[in-house]
Short mmCIF file of C-alpha atoms in Angstrom, two decimals:
data_model
loop_
_atom_site.label_atom_id
_atom_site.label_comp_id
_atom_site.label_asym_id
_atom_site.label_seq_id
_atom_site.Cartn_x
_atom_site.Cartn_y
_atom_site.Cartn_z
CA UNK A 1 0.00 0.00 0.00
CA UNK A 2 2.85 2.40 0.78
CA UNK A 3 4.17 2.01 -2.78
CA UNK A 4 0.71 2.81 -4.17
CA UNK A 5 0.45 5.94 -2.06
CA UNK A 6 3.91 7.11 -3.16
CA UNK A 7 3.05 6.65 -6.83
CA UNK A 8 -0.32 8.34 -6.34
CA UNK A 9 1.39 11.39 -4.82
CA UNK A 10 3.99 11.64 -7.58
CA UNK A 11 3.50 14.12 -10.40
CA UNK A 12 3.65 11.98 -13.56
CA UNK A 13 2.79 12.49 -17.19
CA UNK A 14 1.95 9.64 -19.56
CA UNK A 15 1.45 9.37 -23.31
CA UNK A 16 -0.78 6.58 -24.62
CA UNK A 17 -1.21 5.13 -28.06
CA UNK A 18 -4.64 3.64 -28.37
CA UNK A 19 -4.97 0.66 -30.71
CA UNK A 20 -6.59 1.46 -34.02
CA UNK A 21 -8.21 -0.96 -36.43
CA UNK A 22 -10.02 -4.25 -36.32
CA UNK A 23 -8.51 -7.69 -36.36
CA UNK A 24 -11.66 -9.33 -37.73
CA UNK A 25 -11.57 -11.63 -34.71
CA UNK A 26 -13.69 -11.49 -31.56
CA UNK A 27 -11.90 -9.85 -28.64
CA UNK A 28 -11.26 -12.06 -25.62
CA UNK A 29 -12.73 -9.32 -23.43
CA UNK A 30 -15.97 -9.44 -25.44
CA UNK A 31 -16.52 -13.18 -25.37
CA UNK A 32 -19.53 -13.52 -23.14
CA UNK A 33 -21.01 -10.21 -24.30
CA UNK A 34 -24.40 -10.28 -25.88
CA UNK A 35 -24.65 -11.37 -29.52
CA UNK A 36 -25.58 -7.85 -30.65
CA UNK A 37 -22.37 -6.33 -29.24
CA UNK A 38 -20.23 -9.06 -30.80
CA UNK A 39 -21.96 -8.62 -34.15
CA UNK A 40 -21.35 -4.85 -34.11
CA UNK A 41 -17.66 -5.39 -33.34
CA UNK A 42 -17.10 -8.08 -35.99
CA UNK A 43 -19.03 -6.14 -38.67
CA UNK A 44 -17.12 -2.96 -37.83
CA UNK A 45 -20.31 -1.03 -37.25
CA UNK A 46 -19.44 2.69 -37.06
CA UNK A 47 -19.59 4.35 -33.65
CA UNK A 48 -22.60 6.65 -33.47
CA UNK A 49 -20.73 9.46 -31.67
CA UNK A 50 -17.05 9.22 -32.64
CA UNK A 51 -16.26 12.86 -31.79
CA UNK A 52 -15.20 12.39 -28.17
CA UNK A 53 -11.99 10.78 -26.94
CA UNK A 54 -12.19 7.17 -25.70
CA UNK A 55 -12.31 8.15 -22.01
CA UNK A 56 -12.89 4.66 -20.67
CA UNK A 57 -9.88 3.29 -22.58
CA UNK A 58 -7.69 6.20 -21.47
CA UNK A 59 -8.67 5.65 -17.82
CA UNK A 60 -7.70 2.00 -18.25
CA UNK A 61 -4.32 2.83 -19.78
CA UNK A 62 -3.57 5.40 -17.06
CA UNK A 63 -4.51 2.98 -14.27
CA UNK A 64 -2.42 0.26 -15.88
CA UNK A 65 0.64 2.53 -16.14
CA UNK A 66 0.41 3.59 -12.49
CA UNK A 67 -0.07 0.06 -11.15
CA UNK A 68 2.79 -1.22 -13.37
CA UNK A 69 5.10 1.32 -11.69
CA UNK A 70 3.91 0.24 -8.26
CA UNK A 71 4.44 -3.46 -8.98
CA UNK A 72 7.99 -2.78 -10.19
CA UNK A 73 8.70 -0.62 -7.11
CA UNK A 74 7.40 -3.39 -4.87
CA UNK A 75 9.91 -5.83 -6.37
CA UNK A 76 7.97 -7.75 -9.01
CA UNK A 77 9.73 -8.36 -12.30
CA UNK A 78 7.39 -6.97 -14.97
CA UNK A 79 7.73 -8.04 -18.62
CA UNK A 80 5.74 -7.18 -21.72
CA UNK A 81 3.81 -9.96 -23.42
CA UNK A 82 1.87 -10.23 -26.67
CA UNK A 83 -0.76 -12.81 -27.60
CA UNK A 84 0.16 -15.16 -30.47
CA UNK A 85 -1.33 -13.91 -33.75
CA UNK A 86 -2.72 -17.30 -34.81
CA UNK A 87 -5.47 -17.30 -32.15
CA UNK A 88 -9.14 -17.16 -33.14
CA UNK A 89 -9.58 -14.19 -30.79
CA UNK A 90 -7.65 -10.99 -30.22
CA UNK A 91 -6.89 -8.94 -27.15
CA UNK A 92 -4.34 -7.07 -25.09
CA UNK A 93 -2.34 -8.53 -22.22
CA UNK A 94 -1.03 -5.99 -19.76
CA UNK A 95 2.13 -7.84 -18.68
CA UNK A 96 3.69 -10.91 -17.10
CA UNK A 97 4.93 -10.87 -13.49
CA UNK A 98 7.23 -12.93 -11.32
CA UNK A 99 8.77 -12.35 -7.91
CA UNK A 100 7.76 -11.70 -4.32
CA UNK A 101 4.80 -14.01 -3.66
CA UNK A 102 4.72 -15.35 -7.24
CA UNK A 103 7.09 -18.27 -7.82
CA UNK A 104 6.22 -18.64 -11.51
CA UNK A 105 5.48 -16.35 -14.43
CA UNK A 106 1.99 -15.02 -13.96
CA UNK A 107 -0.34 -13.18 -16.30
CA UNK A 108 -1.12 -9.70 -14.96
CA UNK A 109 -4.13 -7.65 -15.93
CA UNK A 110 -5.25 -4.37 -14.43
CA UNK A 111 -8.85 -3.20 -14.45
CA UNK A 112 -10.27 0.19 -13.55
CA UNK A 113 -13.81 -0.07 -12.18
CA UNK A 114 -16.50 2.13 -10.77
CA UNK A 115 -17.53 1.69 -7.16
CA UNK A 116 -20.32 -0.79 -7.91
CA UNK A 117 -18.18 -3.01 -10.17
CA UNK A 118 -15.32 -3.00 -7.70
CA UNK A 119 -17.65 -3.75 -4.78
CA UNK A 120 -19.11 -6.75 -6.60
CA UNK A 121 -15.63 -8.11 -7.39
CA UNK A 122 -14.53 -7.68 -3.76
CA UNK A 123 -17.68 -9.27 -2.41
CA UNK A 124 -18.17 -12.12 -4.91
CA UNK A 125 -14.70 -12.74 -6.37
CA UNK A 126 -14.33 -14.44 -9.73
CA UNK A 127 -15.98 -15.91 -11.72
CA UNK A 128 -19.19 -14.86 -9.96
CA UNK A 129 -18.36 -11.14 -9.71
CA UNK A 130 -17.61 -10.77 -13.44
CA UNK A 131 -17.90 -13.96 -15.53
CA UNK A 132 -16.80 -12.14 -18.69
CA UNK A 133 -13.54 -11.00 -17.07
CA UNK A 134 -12.93 -14.53 -15.75
CA UNK A 135 -13.40 -16.01 -19.25
CA UNK A 136 -11.03 -13.40 -20.70
CA UNK A 137 -8.29 -14.31 -18.21
CA UNK A 138 -8.83 -18.05 -18.78
CA UNK A 139 -8.42 -17.54 -22.56
CA UNK A 140 -5.23 -15.53 -22.08
CA UNK A 141 -3.73 -18.09 -19.67
CA UNK A 142 -4.59 -20.92 -22.09
CA UNK A 143 -3.03 -19.08 -25.05
CA UNK A 144 0.20 -18.46 -23.12
CA UNK A 145 0.38 -21.79 -21.30
CA UNK A 146 0.25 -20.10 -17.89
CA UNK A 147 -1.36 -21.54 -14.79
CA UNK A 148 -2.21 -18.37 -12.89
CA UNK A 149 -3.24 -14.76 -13.28
CA UNK A 150 -3.06 -11.80 -10.96
CA UNK A 151 -5.73 -9.14 -11.42
CA UNK A 152 -5.43 -5.71 -9.88
CA UNK A 153 -8.59 -3.63 -9.74
CA UNK A 154 -8.41 0.09 -9.01
CA UNK A 155 -11.35 2.46 -8.53
CA UNK A 156 -12.30 5.34 -10.82
CA UNK A 157 -12.96 7.44 -7.75
CA UNK A 158 -11.13 6.71 -4.50
CA UNK A 159 -13.41 8.85 -2.33
CA UNK A 160 -16.51 6.94 -3.46
CA UNK A 161 -14.73 3.61 -3.00
CA UNK A 162 -13.74 4.57 0.57
CA UNK A 163 -17.43 5.12 1.33
CA UNK A 164 -18.34 1.79 -0.30
CA UNK A 165 -15.82 -0.15 1.80
CA UNK A 166 -17.13 1.50 4.97
CA UNK A 167 -20.87 1.32 4.08
CA UNK A 168 -20.81 -2.30 2.95
CA UNK A 169 -18.26 -3.39 5.57
CA UNK A 170 -16.00 -4.86 2.91
CA UNK A 171 -12.80 -6.53 4.03
CA UNK A 172 -10.68 -4.77 1.43
CA UNK A 173 -8.49 -1.78 0.74
CA UNK A 174 -10.37 0.92 -1.24
CA UNK A 175 -7.17 1.88 -3.07
CA UNK A 176 -6.58 -1.39 -4.92
CA UNK A 177 -7.91 -4.92 -4.87
CA UNK A 178 -5.97 -8.01 -5.95
CA UNK A 179 -7.41 -11.31 -7.14
CA UNK A 180 -5.35 -14.42 -7.93
CA UNK A 181 -6.96 -16.78 -10.47
CA UNK A 182 -5.88 -20.31 -11.29
CA UNK A 183 -6.23 -21.68 -14.82
CA UNK A 184 -8.99 -24.15 -15.44
#
């Protein structure tokens, strides 16, 4: 937690390149979505309001960058990883980790969630708290031949998450939540 607080207090600037284009494959993060959403993605249906920046994606990239710094400061070895291109689905893997409490290479994925989504994940865990996220991680572990995944979930708004933890008497830190998942 101390490493998270130090990074959160640091003045940092990040530049992100958002992926552009379609692979023509379903995304691992979308498997489990409704058929309509998958159809729109595969048919490259135009976005109805493309004027605004992709705020949700940018929040995800920013959260990922911050947590990556924290994990490296804590002593994890963090390495980039890319999915094999011959898969029937596409996606983005944040990184691989090893060190500290992880004795083998582990898939790492960071998620940024609103208070409700984070509360459900803390309360119910996976796969119950978010079956779609659980399927995504299982697909990534299978593709890479890994046996475990570490998810970090950070809130969009820390002040709201502090209230959630207190109101719902959650046994968790409002700053970040970690879930370890085994393959299978």
